[in-house]
CSV table of C-alpha atoms and ligand atoms in Angstrom, one decimal:
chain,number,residue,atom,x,y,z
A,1152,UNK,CA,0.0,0.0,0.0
A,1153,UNK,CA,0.8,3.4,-1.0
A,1154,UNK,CA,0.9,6.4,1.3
A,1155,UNK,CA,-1.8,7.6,-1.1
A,1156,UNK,CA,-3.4,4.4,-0.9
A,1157,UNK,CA,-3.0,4.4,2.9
A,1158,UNK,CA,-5.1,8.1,3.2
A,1159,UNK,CA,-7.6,6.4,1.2
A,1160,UNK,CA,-8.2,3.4,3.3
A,1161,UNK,CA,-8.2,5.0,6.3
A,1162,UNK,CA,-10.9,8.0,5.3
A,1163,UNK,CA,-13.1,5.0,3.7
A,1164,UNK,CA,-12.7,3.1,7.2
A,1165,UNK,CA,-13.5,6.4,8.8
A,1166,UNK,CA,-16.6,6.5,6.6
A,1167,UNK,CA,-17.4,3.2,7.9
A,1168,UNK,CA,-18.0,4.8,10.9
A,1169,UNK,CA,-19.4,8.1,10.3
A,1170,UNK,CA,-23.9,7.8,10.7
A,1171,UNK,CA,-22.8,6.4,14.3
A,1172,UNK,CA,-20.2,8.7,15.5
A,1173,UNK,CA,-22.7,11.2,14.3
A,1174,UNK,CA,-25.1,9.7,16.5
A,1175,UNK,CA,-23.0,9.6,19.2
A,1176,UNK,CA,-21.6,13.2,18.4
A,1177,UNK,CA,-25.0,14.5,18.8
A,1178,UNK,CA,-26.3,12.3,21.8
A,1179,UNK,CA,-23.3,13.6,23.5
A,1180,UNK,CA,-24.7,17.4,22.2
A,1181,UNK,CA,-27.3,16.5,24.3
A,1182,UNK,CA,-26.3,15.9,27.5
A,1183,UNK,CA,-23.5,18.2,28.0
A,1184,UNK,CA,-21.3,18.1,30.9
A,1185,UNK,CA,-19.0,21.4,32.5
A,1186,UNK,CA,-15.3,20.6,33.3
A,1187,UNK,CA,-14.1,18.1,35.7
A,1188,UNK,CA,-17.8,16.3,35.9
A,1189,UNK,CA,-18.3,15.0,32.7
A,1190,UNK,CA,-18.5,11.7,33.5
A,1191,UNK,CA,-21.7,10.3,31.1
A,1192,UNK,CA,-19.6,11.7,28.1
A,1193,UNK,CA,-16.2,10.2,29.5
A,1194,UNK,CA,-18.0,6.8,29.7
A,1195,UNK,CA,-19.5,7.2,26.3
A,1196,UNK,CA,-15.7,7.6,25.4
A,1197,UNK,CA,-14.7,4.2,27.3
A,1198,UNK,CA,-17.1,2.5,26.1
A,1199,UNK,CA,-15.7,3.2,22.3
A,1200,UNK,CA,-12.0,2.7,23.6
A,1201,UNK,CA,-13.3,-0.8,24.8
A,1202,UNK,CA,-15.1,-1.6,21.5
A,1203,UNK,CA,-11.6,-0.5,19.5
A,1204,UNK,CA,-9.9,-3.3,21.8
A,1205,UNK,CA,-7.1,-1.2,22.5
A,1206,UNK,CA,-5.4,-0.3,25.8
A,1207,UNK,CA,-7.1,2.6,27.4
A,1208,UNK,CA,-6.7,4.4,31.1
A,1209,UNK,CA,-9.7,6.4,33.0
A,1210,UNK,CA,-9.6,9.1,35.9
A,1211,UNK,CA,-6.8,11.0,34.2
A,1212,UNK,CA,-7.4,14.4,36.2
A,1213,UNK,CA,-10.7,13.7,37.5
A,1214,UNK,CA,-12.3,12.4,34.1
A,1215,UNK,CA,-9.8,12.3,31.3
A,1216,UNK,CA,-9.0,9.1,29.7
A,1217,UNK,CA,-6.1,7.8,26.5
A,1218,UNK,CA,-6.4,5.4,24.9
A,1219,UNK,CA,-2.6,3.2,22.9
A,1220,UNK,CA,-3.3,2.2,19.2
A,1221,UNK,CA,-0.7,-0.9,18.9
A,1222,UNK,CA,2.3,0.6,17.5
A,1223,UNK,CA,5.9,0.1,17.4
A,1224,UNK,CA,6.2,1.3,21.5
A,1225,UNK,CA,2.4,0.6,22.1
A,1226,UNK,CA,3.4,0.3,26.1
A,1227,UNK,CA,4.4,4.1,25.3
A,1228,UNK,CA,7.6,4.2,27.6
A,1229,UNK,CA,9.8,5.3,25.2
A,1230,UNK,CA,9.5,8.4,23.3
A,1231,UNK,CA,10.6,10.0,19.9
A,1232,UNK,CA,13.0,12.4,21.4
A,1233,UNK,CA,15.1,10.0,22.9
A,1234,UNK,CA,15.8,8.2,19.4
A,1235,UNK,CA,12.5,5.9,19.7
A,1236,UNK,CA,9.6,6.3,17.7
A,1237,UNK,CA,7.9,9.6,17.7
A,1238,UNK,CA,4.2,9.8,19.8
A,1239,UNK,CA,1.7,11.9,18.1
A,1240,UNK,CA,-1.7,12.6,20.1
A,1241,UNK,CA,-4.9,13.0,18.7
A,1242,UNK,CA,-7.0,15.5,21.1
A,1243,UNK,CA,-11.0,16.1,21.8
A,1244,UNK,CA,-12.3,18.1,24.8
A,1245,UNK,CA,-14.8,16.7,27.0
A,1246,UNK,CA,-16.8,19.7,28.2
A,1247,UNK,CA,-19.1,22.0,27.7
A,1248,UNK,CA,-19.7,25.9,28.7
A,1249,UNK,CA,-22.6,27.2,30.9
A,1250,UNK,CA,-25.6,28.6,28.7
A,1251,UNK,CA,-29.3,27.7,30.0
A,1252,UNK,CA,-30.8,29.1,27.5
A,1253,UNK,CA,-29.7,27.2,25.1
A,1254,UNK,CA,-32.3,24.7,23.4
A,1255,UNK,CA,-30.4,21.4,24.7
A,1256,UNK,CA,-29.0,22.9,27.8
A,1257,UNK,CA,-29.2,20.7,30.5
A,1258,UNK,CA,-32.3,21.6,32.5
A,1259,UNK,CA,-30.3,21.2,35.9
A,1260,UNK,CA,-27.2,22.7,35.2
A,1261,UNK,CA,-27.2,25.0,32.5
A,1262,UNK,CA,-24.6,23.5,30.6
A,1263,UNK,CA,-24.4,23.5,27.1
A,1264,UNK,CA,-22.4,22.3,24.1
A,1265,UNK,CA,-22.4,25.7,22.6
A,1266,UNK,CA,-18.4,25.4,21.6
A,1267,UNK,CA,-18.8,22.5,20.2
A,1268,UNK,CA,-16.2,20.2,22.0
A,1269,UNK,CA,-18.6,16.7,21.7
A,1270,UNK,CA,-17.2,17.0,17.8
A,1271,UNK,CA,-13.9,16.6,18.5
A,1272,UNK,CA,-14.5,13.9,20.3
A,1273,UNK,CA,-15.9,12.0,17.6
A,1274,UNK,CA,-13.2,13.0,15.1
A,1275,UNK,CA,-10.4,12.0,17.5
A,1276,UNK,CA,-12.6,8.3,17.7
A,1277,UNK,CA,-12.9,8.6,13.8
A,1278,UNK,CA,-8.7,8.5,13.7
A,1279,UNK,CA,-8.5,6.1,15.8
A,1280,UNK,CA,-11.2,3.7,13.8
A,1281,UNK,CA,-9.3,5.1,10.9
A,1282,UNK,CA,-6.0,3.6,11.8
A,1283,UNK,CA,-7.1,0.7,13.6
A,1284,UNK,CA,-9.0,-1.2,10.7
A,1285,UNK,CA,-6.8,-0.2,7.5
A,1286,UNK,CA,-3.9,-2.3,10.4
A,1287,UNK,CA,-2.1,0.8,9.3
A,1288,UNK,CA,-1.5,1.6,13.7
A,1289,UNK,CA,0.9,-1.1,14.0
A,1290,UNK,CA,2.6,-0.4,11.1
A,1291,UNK,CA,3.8,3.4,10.8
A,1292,UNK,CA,7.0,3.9,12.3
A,1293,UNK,CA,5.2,5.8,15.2
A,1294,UNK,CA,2.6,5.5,18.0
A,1295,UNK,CA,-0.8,7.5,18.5
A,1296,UNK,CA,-2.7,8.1,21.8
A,1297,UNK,CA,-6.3,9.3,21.8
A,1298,UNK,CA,-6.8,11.9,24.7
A,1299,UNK,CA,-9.9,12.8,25.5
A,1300,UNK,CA,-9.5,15.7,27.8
A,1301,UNK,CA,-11.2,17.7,30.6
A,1302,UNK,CA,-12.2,21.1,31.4
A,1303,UNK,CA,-10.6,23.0,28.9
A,1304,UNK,CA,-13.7,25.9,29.4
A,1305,UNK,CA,-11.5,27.6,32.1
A,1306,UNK,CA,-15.1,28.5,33.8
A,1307,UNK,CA,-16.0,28.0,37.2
A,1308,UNK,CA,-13.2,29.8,39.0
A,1309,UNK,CA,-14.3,29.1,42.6
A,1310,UNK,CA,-15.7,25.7,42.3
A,1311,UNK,CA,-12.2,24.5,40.6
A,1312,UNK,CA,-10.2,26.7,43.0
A,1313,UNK,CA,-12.2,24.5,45.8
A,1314,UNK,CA,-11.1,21.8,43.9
A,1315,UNK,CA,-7.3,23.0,43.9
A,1316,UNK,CA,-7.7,23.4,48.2
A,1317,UNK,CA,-8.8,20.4,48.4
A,1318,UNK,CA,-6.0,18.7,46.3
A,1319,UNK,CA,-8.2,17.0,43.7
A,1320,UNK,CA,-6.5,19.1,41.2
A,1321,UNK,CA,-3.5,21.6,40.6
A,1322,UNK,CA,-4.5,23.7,37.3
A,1323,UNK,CA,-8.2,24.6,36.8
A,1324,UNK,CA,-7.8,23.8,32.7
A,1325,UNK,CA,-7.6,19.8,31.8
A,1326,UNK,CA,-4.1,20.0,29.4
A,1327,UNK,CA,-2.5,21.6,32.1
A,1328,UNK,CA,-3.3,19.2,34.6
A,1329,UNK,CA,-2.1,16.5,31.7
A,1330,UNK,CA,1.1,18.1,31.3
A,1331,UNK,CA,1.5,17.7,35.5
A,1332,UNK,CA,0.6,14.7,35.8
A,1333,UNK,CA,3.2,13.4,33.0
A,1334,UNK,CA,0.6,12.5,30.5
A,1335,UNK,CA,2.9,14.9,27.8
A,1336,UNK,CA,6.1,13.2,28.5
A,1337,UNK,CA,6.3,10.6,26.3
A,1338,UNK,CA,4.0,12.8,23.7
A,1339,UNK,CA,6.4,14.4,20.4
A,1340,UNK,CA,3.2,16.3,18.2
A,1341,UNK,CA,0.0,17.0,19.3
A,1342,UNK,CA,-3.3,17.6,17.2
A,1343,UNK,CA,-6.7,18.5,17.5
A,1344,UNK,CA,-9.0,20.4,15.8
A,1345,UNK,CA,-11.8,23.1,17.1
A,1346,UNK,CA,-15.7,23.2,15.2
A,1347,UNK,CA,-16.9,26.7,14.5
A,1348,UNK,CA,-19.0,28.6,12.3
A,1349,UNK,CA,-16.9,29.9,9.1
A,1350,UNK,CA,-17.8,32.5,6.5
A,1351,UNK,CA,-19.8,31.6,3.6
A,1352,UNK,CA,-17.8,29.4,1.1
A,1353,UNK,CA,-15.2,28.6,3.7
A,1354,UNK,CA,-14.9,25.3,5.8
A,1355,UNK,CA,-11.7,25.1,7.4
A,1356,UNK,CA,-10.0,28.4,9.5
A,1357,UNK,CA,-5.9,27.5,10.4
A,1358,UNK,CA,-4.9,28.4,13.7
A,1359,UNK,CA,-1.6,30.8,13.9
A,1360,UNK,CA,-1.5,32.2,17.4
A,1361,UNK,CA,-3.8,33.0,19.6
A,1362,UNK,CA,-3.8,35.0,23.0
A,1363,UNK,CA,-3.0,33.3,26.8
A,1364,UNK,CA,-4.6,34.6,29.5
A,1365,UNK,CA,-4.5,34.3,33.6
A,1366,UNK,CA,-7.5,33.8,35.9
A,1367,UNK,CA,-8.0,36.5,39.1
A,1368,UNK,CA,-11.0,35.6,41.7
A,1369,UNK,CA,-11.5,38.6,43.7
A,1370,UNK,CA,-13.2,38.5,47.2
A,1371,UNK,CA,-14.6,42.0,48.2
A,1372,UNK,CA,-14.9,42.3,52.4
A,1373,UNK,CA,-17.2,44.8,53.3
A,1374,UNK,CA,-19.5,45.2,56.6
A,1375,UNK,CA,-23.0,44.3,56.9
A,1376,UNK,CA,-25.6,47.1,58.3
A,1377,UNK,CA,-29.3,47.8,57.8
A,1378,UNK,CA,-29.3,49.3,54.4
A,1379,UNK,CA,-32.1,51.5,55.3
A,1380,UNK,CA,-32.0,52.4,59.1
A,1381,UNK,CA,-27.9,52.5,59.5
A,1382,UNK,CA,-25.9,52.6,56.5
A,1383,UNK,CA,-23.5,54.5,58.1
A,1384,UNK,CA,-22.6,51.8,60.1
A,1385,UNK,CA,-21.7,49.7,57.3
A,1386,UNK,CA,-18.8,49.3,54.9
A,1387,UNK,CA,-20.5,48.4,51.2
A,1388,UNK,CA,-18.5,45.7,49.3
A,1389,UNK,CA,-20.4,46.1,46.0
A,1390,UNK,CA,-19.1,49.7,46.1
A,1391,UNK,CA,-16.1,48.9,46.2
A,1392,UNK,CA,-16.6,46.0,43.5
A,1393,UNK,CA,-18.3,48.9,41.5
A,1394,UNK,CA,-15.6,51.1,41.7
A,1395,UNK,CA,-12.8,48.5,41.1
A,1396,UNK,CA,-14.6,47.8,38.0
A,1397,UNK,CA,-14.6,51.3,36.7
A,1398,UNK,CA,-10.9,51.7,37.5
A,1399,UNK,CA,-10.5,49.1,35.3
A,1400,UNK,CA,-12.4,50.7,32.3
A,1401,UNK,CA,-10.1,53.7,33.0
A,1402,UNK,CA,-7.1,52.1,31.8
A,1403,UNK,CA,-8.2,50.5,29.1
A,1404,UNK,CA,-6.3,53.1,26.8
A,1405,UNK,CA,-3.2,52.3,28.2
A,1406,UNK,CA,-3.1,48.0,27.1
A,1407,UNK,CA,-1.6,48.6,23.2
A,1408,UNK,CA,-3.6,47.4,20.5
A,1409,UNK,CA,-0.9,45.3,19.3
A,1410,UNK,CA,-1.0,42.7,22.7
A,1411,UNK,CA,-4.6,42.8,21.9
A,1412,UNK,CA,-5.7,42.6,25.5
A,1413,UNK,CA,-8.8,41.5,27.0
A,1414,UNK,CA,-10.2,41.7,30.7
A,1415,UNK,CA,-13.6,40.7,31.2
A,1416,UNK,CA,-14.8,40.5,34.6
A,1417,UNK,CA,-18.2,39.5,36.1
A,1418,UNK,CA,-19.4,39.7,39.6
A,1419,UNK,CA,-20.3,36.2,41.0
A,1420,UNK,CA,-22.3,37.5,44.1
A,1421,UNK,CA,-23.2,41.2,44.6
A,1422,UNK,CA,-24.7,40.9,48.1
A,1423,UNK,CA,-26.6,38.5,50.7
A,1424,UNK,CA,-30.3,40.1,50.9
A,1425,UNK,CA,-31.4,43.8,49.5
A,1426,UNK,CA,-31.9,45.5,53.0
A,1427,UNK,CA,-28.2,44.8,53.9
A,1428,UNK,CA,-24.9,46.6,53.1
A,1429,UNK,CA,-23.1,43.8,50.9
A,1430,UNK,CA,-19.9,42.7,53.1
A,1431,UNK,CA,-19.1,40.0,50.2
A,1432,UNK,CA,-18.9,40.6,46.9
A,1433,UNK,CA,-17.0,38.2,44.3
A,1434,UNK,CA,-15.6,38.4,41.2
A,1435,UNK,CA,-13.8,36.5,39.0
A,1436,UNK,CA,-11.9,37.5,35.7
A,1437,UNK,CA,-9.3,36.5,32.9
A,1438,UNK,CA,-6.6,39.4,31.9
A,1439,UNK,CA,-5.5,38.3,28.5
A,1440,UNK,CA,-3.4,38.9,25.5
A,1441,UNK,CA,-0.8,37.7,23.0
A,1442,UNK,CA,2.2,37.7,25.3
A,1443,UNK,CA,2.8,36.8,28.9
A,1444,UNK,CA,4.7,40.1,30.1
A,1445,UNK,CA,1.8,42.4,28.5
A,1446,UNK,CA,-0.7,40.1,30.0
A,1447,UNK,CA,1.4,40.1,33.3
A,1448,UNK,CA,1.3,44.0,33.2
A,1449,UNK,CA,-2.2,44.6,32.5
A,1450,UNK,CA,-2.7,41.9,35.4
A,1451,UNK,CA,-0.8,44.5,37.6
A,1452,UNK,CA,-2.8,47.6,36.2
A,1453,UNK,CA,-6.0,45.4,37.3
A,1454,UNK,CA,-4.7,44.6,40.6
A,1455,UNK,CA,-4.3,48.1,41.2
A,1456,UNK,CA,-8.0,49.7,39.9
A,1457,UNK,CA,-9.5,46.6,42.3
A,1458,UNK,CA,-7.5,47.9,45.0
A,1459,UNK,CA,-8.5,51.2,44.7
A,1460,UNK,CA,-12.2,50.6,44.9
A,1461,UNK,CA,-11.4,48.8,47.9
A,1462,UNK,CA,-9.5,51.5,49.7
A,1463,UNK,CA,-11.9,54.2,48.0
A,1464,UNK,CA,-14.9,52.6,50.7
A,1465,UNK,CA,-12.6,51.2,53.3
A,1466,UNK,CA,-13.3,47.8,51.9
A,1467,UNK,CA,-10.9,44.8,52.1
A,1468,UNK,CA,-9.7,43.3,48.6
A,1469,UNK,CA,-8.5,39.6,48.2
A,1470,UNK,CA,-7.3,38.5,44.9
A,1471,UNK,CA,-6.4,35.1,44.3
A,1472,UNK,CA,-4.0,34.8,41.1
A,1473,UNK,CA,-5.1,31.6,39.1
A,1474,UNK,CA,-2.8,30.1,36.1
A,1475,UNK,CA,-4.7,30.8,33.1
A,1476,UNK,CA,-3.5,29.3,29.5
A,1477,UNK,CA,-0.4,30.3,27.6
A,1478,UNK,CA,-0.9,31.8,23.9
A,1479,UNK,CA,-1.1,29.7,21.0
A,1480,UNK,CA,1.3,28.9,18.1
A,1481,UNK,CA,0.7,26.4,16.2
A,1482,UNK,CA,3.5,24.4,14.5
A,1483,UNK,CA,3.9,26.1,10.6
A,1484,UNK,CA,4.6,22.9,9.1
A,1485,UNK,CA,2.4,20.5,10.4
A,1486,UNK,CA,-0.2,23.0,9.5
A,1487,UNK,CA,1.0,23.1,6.1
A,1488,UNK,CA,0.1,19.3,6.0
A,1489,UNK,CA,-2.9,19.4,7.2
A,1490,UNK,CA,-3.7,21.9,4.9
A,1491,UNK,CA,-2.9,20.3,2.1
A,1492,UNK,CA,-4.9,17.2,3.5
A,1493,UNK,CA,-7.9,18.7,4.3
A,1494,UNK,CA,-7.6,20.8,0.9
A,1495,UNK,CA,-7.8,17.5,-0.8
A,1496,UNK,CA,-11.2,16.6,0.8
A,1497,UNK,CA,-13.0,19.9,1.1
A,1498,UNK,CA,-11.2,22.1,-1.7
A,1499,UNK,CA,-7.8,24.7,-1.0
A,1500,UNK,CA,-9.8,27.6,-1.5
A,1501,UNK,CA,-12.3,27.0,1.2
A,1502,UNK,CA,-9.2,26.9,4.2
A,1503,UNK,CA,-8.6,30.3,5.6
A,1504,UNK,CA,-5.0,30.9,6.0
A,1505,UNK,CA,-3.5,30.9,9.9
A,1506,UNK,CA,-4.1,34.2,11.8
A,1507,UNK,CA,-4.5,35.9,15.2
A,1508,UNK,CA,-7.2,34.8,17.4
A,1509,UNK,CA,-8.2,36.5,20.8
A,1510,UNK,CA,-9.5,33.4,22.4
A,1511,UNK,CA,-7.4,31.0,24.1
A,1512,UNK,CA,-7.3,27.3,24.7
A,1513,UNK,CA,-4.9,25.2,26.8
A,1514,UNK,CA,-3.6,23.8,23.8
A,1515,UNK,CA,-1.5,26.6,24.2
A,1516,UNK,CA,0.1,25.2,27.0
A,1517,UNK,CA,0.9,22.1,25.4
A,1518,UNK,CA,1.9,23.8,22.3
A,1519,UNK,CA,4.7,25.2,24.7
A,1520,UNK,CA,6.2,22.1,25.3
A,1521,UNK,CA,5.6,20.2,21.9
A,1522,UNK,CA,5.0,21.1,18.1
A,1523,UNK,CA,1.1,21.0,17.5
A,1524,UNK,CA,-1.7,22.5,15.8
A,1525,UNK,CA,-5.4,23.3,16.5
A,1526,UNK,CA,-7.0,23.9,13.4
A,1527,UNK,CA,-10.9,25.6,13.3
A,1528,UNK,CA,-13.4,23.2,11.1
A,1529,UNK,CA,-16.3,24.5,10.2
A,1530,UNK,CA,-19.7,22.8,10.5
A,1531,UNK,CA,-21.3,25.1,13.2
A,1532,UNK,CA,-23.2,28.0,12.9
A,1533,UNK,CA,-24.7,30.8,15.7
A,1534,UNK,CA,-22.3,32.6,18.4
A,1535,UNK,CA,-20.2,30.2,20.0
A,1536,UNK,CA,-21.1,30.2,23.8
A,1537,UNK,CA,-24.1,31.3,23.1
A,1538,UNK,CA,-27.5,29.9,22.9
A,1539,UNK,CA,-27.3,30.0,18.9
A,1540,UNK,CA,-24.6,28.1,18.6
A,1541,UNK,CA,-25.4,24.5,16.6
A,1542,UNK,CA,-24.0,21.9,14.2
A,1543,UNK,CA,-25.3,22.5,11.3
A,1544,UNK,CA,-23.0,19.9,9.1
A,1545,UNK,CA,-22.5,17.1,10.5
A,1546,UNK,CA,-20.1,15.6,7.8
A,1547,UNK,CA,-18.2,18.6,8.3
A,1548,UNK,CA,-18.5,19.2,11.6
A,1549,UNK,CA,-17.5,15.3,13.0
A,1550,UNK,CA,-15.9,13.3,9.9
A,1551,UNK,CA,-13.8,15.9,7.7
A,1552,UNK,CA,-11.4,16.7,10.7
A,1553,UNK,CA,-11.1,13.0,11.5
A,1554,UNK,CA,-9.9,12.9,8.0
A,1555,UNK,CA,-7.5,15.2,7.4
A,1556,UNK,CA,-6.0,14.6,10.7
A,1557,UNK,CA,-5.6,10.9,9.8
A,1558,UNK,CA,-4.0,11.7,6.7
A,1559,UNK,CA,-1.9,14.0,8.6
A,1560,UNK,CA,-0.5,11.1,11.0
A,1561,UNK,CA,0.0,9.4,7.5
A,1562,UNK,CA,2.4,12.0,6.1
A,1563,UNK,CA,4.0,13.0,9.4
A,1564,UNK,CA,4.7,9.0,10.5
A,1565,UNK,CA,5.5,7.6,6.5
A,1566,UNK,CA,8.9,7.0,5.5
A,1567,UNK,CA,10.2,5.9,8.6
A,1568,UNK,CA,8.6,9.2,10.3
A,1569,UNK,CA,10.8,11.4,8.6
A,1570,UNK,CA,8.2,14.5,8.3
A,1571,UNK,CA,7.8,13.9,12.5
A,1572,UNK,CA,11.5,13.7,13.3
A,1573,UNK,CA,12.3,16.7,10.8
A,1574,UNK,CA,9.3,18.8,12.7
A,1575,UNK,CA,10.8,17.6,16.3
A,1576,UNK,CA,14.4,18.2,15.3
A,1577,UNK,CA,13.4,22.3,14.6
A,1578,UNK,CA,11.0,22.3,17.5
A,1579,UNK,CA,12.9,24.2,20.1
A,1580,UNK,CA,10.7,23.8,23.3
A,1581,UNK,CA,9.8,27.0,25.7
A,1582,UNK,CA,9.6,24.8,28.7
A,1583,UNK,CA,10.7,21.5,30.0
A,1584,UNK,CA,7.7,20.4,31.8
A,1585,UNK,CA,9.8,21.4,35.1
A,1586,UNK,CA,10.2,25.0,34.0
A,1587,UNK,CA,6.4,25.2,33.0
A,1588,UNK,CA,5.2,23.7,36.3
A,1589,UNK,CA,7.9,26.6,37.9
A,1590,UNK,CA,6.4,29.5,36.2
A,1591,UNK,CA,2.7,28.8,36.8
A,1592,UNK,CA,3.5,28.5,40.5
A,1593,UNK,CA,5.2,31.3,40.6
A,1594,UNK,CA,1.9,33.0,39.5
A,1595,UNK,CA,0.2,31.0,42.4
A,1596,UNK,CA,2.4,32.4,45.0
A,1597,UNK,CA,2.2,36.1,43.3
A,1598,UNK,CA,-0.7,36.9,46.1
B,1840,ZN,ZN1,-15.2,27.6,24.4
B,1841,ZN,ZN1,-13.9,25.3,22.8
């Protein structure tokens, strides 16, 4: 068999497939489950892991799992960089974002699939189908993991900050919690690919970078009083909150358009009951932009305007610094690949070329410590995280990506894995997994 030969297999194995991992896709649409608790959509996963007949491991942070395809180091102890045979992993996020009103939130707990993470799920199974029954996963020079991945909606902030007390976890987002728990050691190129809604005539939009962010919840002390009979005798929190909030509107003008930051705060609790000065008021809110020092700055500029409403009211301010995701790069010629791949199956002149997005994803983490891409399919349509958001094409939405991301592994693992070792060979890395796990807790102890 051909390498050409070998694409074609595997897409028509994949196609094998595709009515019931659309099913799937969209039961799991259904019944959508927010980050670290999505345990009916991680057993959905297992389940499929158990039909494939391949090794797999659950509980990874809370309710990750990974599944081996055989391969040349199937066990998966050695890894590319050392020599071996390169690892590539295949990605899909298991959770959803909070959105009640959308039309297949979940009635209890507002969560919704309105980013559409329950298709990458089912292209990452579609790969794994792909390589399994073509008995081309054995036979590349290389090994493949399927990761299906918590929490990557960085949502919740006091909730997963409970969490972190209570040492269930250490990083709020699911890759990060990966990387520490040495689920990226043995890993040389990661992939995975993001549904969205694309412009008319386009399918496919290729991630370049992207901005990183960090995560600040913000506890406002004030001191209680009967609103109406003694206000005096209180101190008001959500005055403070207020005036915090301002304080950062006033130096907006000062972040530079070129880090393109964002700071969008909301107020989790604004008071107890309406006759009573508010003496808690919370917060929480991401600071972020294309590079950590600007992100870091503007962090410090928001610090400050909280602080200020605090001591404008005689309030007390707690801010609790939380690791939010590094900025994204993905890996030029892996995306070049994949590009001409998915070109193949949905036509070069509907792929967007690679540009700057203002959203983040701890891919970016990952990305920080091994070559990988996260490519936008299209598929979807409405606002993402909103109530609008929907899959519209399914092909598109759950079976393309499986594609071209199989016929990706093809090219990268061929020929003895000579595209993979050339991409790892020019892959400097920004952080060992040491130095990463350093400068997040550094951030921890900033406060
Ligand atoms: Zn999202
Ligand atoms: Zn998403």
């Amino acid at each position: 068999m051909n390498r050409e030969q070998a694409k074609q297999a595997a897409n028509k194995a994949i196609d094998g497939h595709a009515q019931r991992l659309i099913a799937l896709g969209e039961d799991i649409f259904a019944h959508p489950e927010l980050g670290y608790k999505e345990h009916r959509t991680a057993e959905k996963i297992e389940a499929e892991f158990r039909a494939m007949g391949v090794p797999y491991r659950t509980g990874i942070a809370v309710t990750g799992l990974r599944a081996e395809l055989p391969g040349p180091d199937a066990a998966g102890s050695g890894d590319g960089k050392g020599g071996g045979v390169p690892r590539i992993a295949i990605m899909g996020e298991l959770d959803s974002v909070l959105c009640p009103g959308h039309p297949h939130a979940d009635p209890l707990t507002g969560a919704a699939h309105s980013c559409g993470h329950n298709a990458q799920l089912m292209m990452m199974l579609g790969v794994g189908y792909g390589l399994l029954e073509t008995g081309l996963a054995g036979k590349l020079a290389g090994n493949v993991s399927l990761m299906a991945v918590p929490a990557e909606e960085y949502v919740e902030l006091e909730y997963r900050d409970k969490l972190r007390r209570e040492g269930k976890i250490r990083f709020l987002g699911g890759k990060q919690e990966w990387i520490r728990l040495g689920e990226f050691d043995n890993v040389d190129l990661a992939m995975m690919c993001h549904t969205t809604g694309t412009p008319p005539g386009k399918t496919i939009s290729m991630g370049g970078t992207s901005n990183g962010f960090i995560g600040k919840y913000v506890r406002y002390h004030g001191k209680e009083a009967h609103a109406g009979g003694a206000p005096h005798a209180g101190v008001n929190a959500l005055n403070a909150a207020m005036l915090g909030l301002m304080g950062i509107h006033a130096n907006r003008e000062t972040f530079r358009d070129d880090d393109t930051i964002r700071v969008h705060p909301i107020i989790t609790k604004g008071g107890d009951l309406v006759n009573i000065i508010p003496a808690d008021v919370r917060m929480e809110t991401y600071v972020r932009g294309k590079r950590m020092e600007a992100i870091l700055d503007a962090g410090r500029k928001v610090n400050r305007a909280l602080r200020a409403g605090a001591m404008a009211t005689g309030a007390e301010c707690e801010i609790t610094e939380l690791p939010g995701y590094l900025p994204r790069f993905n890996n030029a010629r892996m995306n070049e690949l994949f590009t001409a791949n998915a070109g193949e199956l949905v036509g070069p002149e509907t792929i967007l070329p690679p540009g700057h997005t203002t959203g983040s994803s701890d891919m970016g983490d990952v990305m920080h410590l091994v070559p990988g891409i996260h490519p936008y399919t299209g598929g979807a349509a409405g606002v993402g995280h909103s109530e609008s958001y929907r899959i519209v094409d399914p092909q598109l939405a759950y079976i393309m990506p499986a594609k071209a991301m199989v016929m990706t592994i093809i090219d990268l693992l061929w020929d003895d894995a000579a595209e993979a070792r050339r991409i790892m060979a020019e892959y400097v890395p920004v952080y060992t997994k040491e130095s990463y796990l350093a400068m997040w807790e550094q951030l921890f102890a900033g406060e």
